[in-house]
Short mmCIF file of C-alpha atoms in Angstrom, two decimals:
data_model
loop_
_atom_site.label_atom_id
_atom_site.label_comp_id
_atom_site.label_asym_id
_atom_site.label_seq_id
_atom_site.Cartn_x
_atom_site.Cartn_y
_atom_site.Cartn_z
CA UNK A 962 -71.20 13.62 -179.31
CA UNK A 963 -71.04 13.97 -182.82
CA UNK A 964 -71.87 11.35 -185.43
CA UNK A 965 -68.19 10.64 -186.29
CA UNK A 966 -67.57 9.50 -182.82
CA UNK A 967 -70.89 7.33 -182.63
CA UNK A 968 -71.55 3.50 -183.73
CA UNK A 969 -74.16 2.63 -186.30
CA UNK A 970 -76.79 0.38 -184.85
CA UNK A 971 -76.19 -3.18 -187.18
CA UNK A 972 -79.08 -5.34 -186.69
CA UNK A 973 -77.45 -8.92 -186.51
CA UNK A 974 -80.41 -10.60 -188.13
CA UNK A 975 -78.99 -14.61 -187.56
CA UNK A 976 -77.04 -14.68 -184.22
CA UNK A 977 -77.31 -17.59 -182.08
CA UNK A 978 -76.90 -18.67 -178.27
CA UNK A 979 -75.68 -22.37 -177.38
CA UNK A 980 -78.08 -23.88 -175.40
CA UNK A 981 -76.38 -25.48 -171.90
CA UNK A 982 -76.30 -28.97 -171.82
CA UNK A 983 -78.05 -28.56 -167.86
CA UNK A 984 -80.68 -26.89 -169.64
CA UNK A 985 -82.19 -30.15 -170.46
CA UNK A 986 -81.48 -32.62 -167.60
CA UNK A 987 -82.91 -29.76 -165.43
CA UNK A 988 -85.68 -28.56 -167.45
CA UNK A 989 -86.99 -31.23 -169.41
CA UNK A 990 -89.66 -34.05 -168.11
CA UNK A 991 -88.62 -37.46 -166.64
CA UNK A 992 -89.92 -39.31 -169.21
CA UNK A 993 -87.64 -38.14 -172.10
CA UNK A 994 -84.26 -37.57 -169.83
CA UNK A 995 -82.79 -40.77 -171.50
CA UNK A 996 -82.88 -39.26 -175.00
CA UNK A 997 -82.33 -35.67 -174.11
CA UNK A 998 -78.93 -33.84 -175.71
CA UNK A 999 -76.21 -35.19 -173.07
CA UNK A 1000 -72.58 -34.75 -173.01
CA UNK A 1001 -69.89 -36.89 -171.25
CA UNK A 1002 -65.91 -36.12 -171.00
CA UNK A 1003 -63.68 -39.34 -171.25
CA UNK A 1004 -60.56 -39.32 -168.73
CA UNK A 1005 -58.84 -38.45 -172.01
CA UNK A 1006 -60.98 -35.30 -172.38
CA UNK A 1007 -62.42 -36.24 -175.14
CA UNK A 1008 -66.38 -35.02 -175.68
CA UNK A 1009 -69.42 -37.34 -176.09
CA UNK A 1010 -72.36 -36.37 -177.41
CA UNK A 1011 -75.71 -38.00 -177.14
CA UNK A 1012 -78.55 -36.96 -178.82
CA UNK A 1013 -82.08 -38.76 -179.33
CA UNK A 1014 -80.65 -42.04 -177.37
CA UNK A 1015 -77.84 -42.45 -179.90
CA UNK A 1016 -74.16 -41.81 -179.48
CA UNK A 1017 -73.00 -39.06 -182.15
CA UNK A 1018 -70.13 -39.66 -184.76
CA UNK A 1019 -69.22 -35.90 -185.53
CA UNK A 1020 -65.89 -34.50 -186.49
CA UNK A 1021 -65.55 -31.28 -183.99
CA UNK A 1022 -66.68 -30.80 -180.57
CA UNK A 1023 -69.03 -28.19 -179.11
CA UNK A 1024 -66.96 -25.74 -178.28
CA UNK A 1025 -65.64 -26.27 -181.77
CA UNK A 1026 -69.26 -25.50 -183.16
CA UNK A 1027 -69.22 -22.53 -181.33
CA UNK A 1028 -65.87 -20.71 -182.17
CA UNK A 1029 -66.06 -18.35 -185.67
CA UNK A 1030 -63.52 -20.19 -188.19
CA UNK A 1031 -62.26 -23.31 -185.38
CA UNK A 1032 -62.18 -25.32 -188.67
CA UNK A 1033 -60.14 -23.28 -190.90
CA UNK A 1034 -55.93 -24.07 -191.15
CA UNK A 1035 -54.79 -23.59 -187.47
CA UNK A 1036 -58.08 -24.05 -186.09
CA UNK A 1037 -58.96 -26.96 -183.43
CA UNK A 1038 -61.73 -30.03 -183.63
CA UNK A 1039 -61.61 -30.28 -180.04
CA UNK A 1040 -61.98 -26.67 -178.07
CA UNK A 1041 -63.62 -27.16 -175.40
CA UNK A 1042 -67.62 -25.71 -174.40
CA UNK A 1043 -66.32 -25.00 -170.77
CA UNK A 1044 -63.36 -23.46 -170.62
CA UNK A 1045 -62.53 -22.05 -173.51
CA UNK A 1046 -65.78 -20.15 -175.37
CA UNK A 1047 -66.55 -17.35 -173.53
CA UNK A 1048 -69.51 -16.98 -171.46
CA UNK A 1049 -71.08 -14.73 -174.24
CA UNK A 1050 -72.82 -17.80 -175.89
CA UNK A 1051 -75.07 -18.21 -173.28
CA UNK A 1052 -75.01 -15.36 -170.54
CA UNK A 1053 -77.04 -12.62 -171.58
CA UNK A 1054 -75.07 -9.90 -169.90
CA UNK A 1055 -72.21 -11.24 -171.26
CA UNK A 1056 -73.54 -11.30 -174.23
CA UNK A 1057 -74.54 -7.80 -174.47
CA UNK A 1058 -70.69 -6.40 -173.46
CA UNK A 1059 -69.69 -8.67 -176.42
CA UNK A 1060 -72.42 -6.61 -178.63
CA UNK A 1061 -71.18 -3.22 -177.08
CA UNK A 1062 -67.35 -4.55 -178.36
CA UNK A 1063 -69.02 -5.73 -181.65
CA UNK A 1064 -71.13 -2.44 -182.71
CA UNK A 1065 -73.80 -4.23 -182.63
CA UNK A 1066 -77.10 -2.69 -181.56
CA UNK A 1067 -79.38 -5.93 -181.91
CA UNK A 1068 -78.98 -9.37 -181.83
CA UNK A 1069 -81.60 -11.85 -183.44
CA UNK A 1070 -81.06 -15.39 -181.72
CA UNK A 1071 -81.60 -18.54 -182.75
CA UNK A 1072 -80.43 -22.08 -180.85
CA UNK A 1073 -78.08 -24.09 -181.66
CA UNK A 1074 -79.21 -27.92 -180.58
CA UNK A 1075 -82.55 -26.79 -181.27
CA UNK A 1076 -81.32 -26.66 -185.38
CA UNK A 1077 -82.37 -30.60 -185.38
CA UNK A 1078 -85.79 -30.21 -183.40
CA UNK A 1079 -87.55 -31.48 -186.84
CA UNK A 1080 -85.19 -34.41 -186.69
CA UNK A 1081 -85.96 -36.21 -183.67
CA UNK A 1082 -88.10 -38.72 -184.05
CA UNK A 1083 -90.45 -38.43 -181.34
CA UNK A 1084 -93.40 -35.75 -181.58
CA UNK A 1085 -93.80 -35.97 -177.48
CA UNK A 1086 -90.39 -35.07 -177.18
CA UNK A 1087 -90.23 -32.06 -179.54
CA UNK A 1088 -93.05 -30.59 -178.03
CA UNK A 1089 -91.04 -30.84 -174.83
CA UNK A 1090 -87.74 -29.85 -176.18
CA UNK A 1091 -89.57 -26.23 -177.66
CA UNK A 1092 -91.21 -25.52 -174.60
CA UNK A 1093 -88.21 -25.80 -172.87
CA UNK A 1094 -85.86 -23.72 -175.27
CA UNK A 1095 -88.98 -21.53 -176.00
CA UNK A 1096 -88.98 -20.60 -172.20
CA UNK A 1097 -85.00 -19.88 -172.00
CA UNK A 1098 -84.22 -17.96 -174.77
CA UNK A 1099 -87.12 -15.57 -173.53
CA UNK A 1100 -85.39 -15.09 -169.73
CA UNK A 1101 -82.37 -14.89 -171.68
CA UNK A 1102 -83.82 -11.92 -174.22
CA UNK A 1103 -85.67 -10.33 -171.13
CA UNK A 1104 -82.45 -8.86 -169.51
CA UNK A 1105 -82.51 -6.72 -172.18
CA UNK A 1106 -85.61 -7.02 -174.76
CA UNK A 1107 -84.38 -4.09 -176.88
CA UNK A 1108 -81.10 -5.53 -177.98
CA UNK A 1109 -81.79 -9.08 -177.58
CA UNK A 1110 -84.34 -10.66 -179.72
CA UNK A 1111 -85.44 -14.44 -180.60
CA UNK A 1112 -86.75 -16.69 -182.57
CA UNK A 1113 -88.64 -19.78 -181.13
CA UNK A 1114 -88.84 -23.26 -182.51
CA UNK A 1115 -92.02 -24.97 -183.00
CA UNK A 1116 -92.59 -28.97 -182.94
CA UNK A 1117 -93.00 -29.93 -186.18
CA UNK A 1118 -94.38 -33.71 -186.49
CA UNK A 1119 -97.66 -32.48 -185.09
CA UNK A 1120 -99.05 -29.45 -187.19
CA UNK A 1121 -101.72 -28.78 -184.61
CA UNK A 1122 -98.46 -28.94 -181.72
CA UNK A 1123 -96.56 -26.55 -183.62
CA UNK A 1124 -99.88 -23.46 -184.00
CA UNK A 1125 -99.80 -24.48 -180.30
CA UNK A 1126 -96.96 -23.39 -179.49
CA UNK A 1127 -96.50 -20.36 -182.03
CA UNK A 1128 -99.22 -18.89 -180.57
CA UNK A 1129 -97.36 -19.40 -176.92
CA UNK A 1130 -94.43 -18.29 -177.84
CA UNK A 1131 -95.78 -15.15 -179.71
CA UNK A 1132 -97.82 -14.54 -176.35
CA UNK A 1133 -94.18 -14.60 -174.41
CA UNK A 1134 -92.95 -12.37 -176.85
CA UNK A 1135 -91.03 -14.46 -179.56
CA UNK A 1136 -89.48 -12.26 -182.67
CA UNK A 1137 -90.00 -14.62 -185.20
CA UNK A 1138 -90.76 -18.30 -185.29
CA UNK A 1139 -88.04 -20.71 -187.18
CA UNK A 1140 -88.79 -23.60 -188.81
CA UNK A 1141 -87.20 -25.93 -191.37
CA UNK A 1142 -86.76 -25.59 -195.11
CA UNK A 1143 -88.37 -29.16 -195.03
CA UNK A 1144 -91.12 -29.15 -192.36
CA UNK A 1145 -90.92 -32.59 -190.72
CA UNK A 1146 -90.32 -35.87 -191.49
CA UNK A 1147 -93.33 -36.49 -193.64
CA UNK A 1148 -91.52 -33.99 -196.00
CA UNK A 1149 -94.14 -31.20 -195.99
CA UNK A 1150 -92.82 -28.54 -197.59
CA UNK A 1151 -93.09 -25.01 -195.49
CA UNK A 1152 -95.59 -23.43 -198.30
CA UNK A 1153 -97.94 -26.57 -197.87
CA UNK A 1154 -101.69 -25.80 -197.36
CA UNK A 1155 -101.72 -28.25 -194.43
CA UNK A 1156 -99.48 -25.21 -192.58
CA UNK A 1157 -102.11 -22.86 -193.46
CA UNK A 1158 -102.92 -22.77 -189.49
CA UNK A 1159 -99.48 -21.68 -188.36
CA UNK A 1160 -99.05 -19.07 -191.74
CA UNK A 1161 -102.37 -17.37 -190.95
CA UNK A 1162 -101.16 -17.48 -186.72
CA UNK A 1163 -98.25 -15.29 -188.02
CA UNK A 1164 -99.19 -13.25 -190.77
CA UNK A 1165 -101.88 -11.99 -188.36
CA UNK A 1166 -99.63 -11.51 -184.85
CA UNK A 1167 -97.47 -9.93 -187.73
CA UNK A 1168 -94.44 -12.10 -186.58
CA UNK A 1169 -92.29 -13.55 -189.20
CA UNK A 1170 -91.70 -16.65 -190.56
CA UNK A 1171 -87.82 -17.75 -190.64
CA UNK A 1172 -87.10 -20.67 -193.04
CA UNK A 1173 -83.17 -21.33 -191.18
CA UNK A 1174 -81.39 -23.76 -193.03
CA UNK A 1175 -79.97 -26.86 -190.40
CA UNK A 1176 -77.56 -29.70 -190.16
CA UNK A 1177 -78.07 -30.76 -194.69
CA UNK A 1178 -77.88 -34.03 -192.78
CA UNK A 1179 -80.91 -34.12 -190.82
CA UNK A 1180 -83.61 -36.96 -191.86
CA UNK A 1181 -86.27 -34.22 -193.13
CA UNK A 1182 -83.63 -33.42 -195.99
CA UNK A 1183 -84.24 -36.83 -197.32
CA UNK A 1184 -81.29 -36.75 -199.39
CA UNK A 1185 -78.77 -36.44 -196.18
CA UNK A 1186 -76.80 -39.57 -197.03
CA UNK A 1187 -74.99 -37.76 -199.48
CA UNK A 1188 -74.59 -34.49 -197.12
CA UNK A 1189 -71.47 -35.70 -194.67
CA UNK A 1190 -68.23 -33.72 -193.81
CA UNK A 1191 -67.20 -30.81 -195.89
CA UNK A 1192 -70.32 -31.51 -198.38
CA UNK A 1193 -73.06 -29.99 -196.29
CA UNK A 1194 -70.81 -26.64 -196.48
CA UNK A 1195 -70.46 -27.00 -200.18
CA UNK A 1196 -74.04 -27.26 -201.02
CA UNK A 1197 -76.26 -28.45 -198.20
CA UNK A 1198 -77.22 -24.68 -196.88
CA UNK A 1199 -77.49 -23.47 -200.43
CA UNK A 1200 -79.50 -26.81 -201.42
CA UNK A 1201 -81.82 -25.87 -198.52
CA UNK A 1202 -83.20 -22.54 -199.08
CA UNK A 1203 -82.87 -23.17 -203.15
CA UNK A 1204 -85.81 -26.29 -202.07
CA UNK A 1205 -87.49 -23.61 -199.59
CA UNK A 1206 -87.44 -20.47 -201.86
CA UNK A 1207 -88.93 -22.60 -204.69
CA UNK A 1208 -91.77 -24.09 -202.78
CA UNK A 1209 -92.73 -20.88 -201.86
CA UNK A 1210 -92.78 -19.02 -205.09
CA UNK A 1211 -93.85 -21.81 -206.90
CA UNK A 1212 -97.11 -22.17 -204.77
CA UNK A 1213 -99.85 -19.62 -204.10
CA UNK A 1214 -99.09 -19.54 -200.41
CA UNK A 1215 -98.09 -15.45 -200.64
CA UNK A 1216 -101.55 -15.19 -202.43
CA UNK A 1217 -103.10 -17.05 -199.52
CA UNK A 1218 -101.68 -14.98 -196.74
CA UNK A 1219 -100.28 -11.57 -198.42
CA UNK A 1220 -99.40 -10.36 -195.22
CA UNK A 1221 -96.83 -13.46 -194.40
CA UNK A 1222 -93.39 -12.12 -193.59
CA UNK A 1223 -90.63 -14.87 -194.68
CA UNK A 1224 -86.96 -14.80 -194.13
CA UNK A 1225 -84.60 -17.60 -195.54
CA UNK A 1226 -81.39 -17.65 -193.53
CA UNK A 1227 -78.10 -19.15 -193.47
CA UNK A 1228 -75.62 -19.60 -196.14
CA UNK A 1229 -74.53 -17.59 -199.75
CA UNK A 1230 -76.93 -15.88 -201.98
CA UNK A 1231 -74.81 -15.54 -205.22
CA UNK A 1232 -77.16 -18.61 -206.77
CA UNK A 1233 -80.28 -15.99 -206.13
CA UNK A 1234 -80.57 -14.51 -209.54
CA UNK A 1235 -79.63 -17.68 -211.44
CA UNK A 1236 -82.58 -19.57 -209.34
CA UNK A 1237 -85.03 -17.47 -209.22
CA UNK A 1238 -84.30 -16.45 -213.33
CA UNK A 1239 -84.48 -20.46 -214.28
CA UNK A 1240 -87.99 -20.24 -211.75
CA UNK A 1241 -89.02 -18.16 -214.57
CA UNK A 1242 -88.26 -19.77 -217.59
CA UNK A 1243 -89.33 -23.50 -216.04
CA UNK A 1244 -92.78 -22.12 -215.41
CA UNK A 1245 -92.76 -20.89 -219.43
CA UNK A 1246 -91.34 -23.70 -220.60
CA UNK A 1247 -93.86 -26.25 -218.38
CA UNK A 1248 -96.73 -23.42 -218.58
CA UNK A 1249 -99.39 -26.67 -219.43
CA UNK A 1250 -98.34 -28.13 -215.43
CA UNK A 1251 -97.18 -24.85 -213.42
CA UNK A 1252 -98.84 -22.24 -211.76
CA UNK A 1253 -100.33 -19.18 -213.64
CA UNK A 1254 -97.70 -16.19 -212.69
CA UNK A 1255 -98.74 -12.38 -213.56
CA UNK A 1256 -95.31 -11.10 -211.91
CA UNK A 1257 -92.23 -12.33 -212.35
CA UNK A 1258 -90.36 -14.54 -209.31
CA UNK A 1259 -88.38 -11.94 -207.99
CA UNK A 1260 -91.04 -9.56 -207.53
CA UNK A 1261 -93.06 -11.81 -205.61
CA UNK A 1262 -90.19 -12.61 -203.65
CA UNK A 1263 -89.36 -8.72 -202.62
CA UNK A 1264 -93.22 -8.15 -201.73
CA UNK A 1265 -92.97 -10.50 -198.84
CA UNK A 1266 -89.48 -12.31 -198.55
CA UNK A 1267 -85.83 -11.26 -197.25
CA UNK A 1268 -83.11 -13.22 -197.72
CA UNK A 1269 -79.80 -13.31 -194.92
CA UNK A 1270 -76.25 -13.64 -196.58
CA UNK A 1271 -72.80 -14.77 -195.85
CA UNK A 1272 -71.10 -10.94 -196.50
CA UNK A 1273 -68.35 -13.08 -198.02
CA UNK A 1274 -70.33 -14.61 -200.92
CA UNK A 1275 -68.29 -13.59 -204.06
CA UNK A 1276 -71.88 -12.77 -205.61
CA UNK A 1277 -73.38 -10.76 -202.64
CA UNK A 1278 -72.68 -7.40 -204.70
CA UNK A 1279 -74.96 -8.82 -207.52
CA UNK A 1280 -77.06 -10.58 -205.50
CA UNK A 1281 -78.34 -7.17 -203.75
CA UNK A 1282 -78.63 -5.14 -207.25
CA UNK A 1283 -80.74 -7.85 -208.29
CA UNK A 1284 -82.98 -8.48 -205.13
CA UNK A 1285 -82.64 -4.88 -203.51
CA UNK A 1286 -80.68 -3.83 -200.62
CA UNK A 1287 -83.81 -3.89 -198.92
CA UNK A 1288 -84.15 -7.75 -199.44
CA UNK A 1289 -80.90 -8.99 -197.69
CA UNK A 1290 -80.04 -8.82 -194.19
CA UNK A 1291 -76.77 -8.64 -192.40
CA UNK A 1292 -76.21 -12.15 -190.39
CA UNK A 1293 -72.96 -13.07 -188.16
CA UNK A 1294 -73.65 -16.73 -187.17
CA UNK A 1295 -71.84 -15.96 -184.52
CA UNK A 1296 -70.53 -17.81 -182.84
CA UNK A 1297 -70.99 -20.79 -185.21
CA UNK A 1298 -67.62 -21.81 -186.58
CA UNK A 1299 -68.85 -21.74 -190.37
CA UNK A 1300 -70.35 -18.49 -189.94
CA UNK A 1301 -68.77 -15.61 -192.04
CA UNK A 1302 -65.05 -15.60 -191.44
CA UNK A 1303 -63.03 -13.51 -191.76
CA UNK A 1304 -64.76 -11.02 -189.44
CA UNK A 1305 -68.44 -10.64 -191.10
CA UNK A 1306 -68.64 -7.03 -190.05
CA UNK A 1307 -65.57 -6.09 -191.88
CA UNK A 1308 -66.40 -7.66 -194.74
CA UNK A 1309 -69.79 -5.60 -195.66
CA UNK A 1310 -68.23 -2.50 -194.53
CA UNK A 1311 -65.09 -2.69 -196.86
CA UNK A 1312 -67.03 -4.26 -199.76
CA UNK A 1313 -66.12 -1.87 -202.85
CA UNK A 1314 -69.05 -2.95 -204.87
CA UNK A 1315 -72.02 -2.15 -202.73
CA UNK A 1316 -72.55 1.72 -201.95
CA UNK A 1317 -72.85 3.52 -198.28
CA UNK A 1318 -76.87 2.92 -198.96
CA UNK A 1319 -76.94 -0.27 -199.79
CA UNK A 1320 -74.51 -1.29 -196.89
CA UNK A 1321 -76.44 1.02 -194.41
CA UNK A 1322 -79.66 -1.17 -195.48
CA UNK A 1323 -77.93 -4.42 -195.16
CA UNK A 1324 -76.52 -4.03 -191.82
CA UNK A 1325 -79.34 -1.93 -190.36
CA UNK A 1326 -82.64 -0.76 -192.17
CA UNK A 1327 -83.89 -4.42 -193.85
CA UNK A 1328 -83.29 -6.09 -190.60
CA UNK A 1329 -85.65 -3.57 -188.91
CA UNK A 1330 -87.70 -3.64 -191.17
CA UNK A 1331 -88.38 -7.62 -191.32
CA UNK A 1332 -88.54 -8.25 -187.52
CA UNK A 1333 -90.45 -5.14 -186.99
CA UNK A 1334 -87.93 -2.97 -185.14
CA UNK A 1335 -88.76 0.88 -184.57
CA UNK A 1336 -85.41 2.35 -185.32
CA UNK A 1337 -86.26 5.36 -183.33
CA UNK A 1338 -87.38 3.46 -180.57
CA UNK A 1339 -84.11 1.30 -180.08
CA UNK A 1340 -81.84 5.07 -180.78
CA UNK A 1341 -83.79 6.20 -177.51
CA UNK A 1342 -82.91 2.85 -175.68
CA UNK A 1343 -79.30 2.88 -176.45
CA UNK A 1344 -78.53 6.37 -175.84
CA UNK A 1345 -75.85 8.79 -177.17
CA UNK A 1346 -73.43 6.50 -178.77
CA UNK A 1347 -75.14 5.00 -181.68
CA UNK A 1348 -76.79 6.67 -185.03
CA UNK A 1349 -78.15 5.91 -187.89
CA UNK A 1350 -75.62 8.09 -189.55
CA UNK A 1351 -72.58 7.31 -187.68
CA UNK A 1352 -69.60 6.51 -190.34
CA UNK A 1353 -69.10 3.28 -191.59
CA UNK A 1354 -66.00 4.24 -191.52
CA UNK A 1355 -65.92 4.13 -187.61
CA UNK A 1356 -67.96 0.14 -187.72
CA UNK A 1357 -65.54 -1.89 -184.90
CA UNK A 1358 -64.75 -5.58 -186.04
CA UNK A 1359 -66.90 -8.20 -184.80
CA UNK A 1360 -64.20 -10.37 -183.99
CA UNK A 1361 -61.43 -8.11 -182.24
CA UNK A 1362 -59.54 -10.75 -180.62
CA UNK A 1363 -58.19 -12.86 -183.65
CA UNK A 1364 -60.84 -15.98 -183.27
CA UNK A 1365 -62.45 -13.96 -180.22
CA UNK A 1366 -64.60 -12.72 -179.30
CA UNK A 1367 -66.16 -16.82 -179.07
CA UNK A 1368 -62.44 -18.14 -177.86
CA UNK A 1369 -62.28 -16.89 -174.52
CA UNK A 1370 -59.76 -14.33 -173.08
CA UNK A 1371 -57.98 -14.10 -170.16
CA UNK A 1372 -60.80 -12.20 -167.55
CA UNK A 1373 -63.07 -12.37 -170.68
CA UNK A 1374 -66.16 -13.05 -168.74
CA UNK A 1375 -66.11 -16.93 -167.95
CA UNK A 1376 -68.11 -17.47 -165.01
CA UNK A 1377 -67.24 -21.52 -163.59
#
């Protein structure tokens, strides 16, 4: 086979699996089964949602959530999570056809419920709810530990809970561990000293730390009030990693652990160069009250730091010349329905501003390099059909069947 006719291995650094709603009512413990996630179907078909032993007012349904671009002009609020998302979102051999249809070599998952573990207000609960997702996501990864990959969650009202159950979860194998631009409730920020336990757990496993943006209207954002409907799309993902990003550059937490991997996912990067620039000239300008800095922002931040994009950001082309091509990672959000659409996959390899190397870095090298995967090793795994010089050219959509592959075809894989 030659490497015309073979697939480049993209790393999907931010992918995510949709936790089922039995999950919880089988898995978690008696004493929290009357707040656990719960839905209900009215004789009309309409879906309930439950969450923390309150009734939801949301404007889609889940199977909405989980369809790429359900929102957009000729979309639907109310697709359904059983019979019409395909299997994919939470069978891992489904899953892994959908990759082979995708191109994609590796997934990197990430839950979906589990965005608003920081929110709920009870520590004994989110202690439960992470060992239970933390469990999971691992049998789901292990059918194929190559190609699917994970992040765990972490409880994060207790700081001494959360080292806990890093350290578990790195012992099970975890990928990463995700946690929230704003740490908890208290509003710790994630560069705060009193996290020093949980940086110093990863920087010496040598398992990164992913900042993942959630729902802007989740109670550790303090501001979420103002974050409701098409707002927390306008601004509350960029808002996020803007207050995460700054925290960490603007403390001496990268000086305190140098070997501290962090990744800040979800959302645009075009505001990168204007951010991190005005970083710079605030600390001049306020020099008396800010931290002594002998390099400039962006260098600290491409010593340690990667940042995931939305390959339709108008700005990702400048973005990358001024972070790197090695500082941004390729990230579907599939199947999230305000992931990347159009098709995510399409869009980096048809961008006429970024060159075959940068796009090659994007979509395969940074990745591996951030979560730690051995290129050669995963080549091996997969066999004949993928290289690291295949055309880009020859890249397969990620979403071949108009909103597919997340709307499910006829014989697509559902298994009820």
């Amino acid at each position: 086979m030659t490497p015309q006719t073979k697939k480049l291995p993209i790393i999907d650094a931010d992918a995510h699996v949709v936790e089922p709603f039995d999950l919880w009512a089988e898995r978690m413990p008696e004493e929290f089964q009357h707040l656990i996630w719960r839905r209900e179907v009215d004789d009309d078909g309409r879906e309930r949602l439950y969450y923390d032993g309150e009734r939801l007012d949301i404007e889609w349904s889940t199977g909405t959530l989980s369809t790429p671009g359900a929102v957009q002009e000729g979309g639907r609020l109310d697709i359904d999570i059983d019979t019409e998302v395909d299997e994919g979102v939470r069978d891992p051999r489904r899953r892994l056809e959908l990759m082979d249809e995708q191109g994609i070599a590796v997934s990197v998952l990430f839950p979906s419920m589990m965005l608003g573990l920081s929110d709920m207000r009870d520590g004994g609960i989110q202690v439960a709810y992470a060992r239970v997702f933390n469990d999971w996501v691992r049998e789901f990864c292990a059918v194929d530990p190559h190609r699917l990959r994970w992040g765990a969650v972490v409880p994060a009202e207790d700081v001494n809970a959360a080292v806990a159950e890093a350290e578990r979860a790195i012992g099970a194998g975890a990928d990463a561990v995700m946690v929230s631009p704003i740490f908890n409730k208290q509003q710790l920020p994630v560069s705060d000293r009193a996290l020093d336990g949980l940086h110093g757990l990863l920087a010496e496993a040598g398992v990164p730390l992913v900042v993942h943006a959630v729902n802007p209207h989740n109670r550790c954002l303090a501001v979420y009030p103002h974050l409701r409907g098409r707002v927390q799309w306008q601004m509350g993902y960029s808002f996020q990693n803007q207050l995460a990003t700054m925290h960490v550059l603007d403390s001496d937490l990268l000086d305190r652990h140098p070997r501290l991997r962090i990744g800040f996912f979800e959302g645009d990067i075009g505001w990168v160069p204007h951010w991190f620039g005005r970083l710079d000239a605030t600390m001049a300008k306020m020099a008396l009250v800010s931290p002594r800095r002998s390099t400039p922002v962006v260098s600290a931040f491409r010593r340690n730091c990667v940042i995931s994009s939305d390959m339709n950001d108008p700005q990702l082309a400048h973005a990358v010349r001024y972070l790197g091509s090695d500082a941004v990672l390729f990230a579907s959000d599939w199947p999230h329905h305000d992931g990347t659409w159009p098709d995510p996959i399409i869009a980096i390899r048809d961008h006429t501003d970024l060159t075959d190397a940068q796009k090659r870095d994007i979509l395969v090298h940074a990745p591996a390099r951030f979560f730690g995967i051995d290129e050669a090793a995963l080549l091996a795994h997969l066999g004949d059909g993928w290289a690291t010089d295949a055309p880009l050219a020859s890249i397969p959509p990620l979403l071949p069947h108009g909103r597919g592959p997340a709307i499910a075809q006829p014989g697509a894989g559902l298994s009820h």
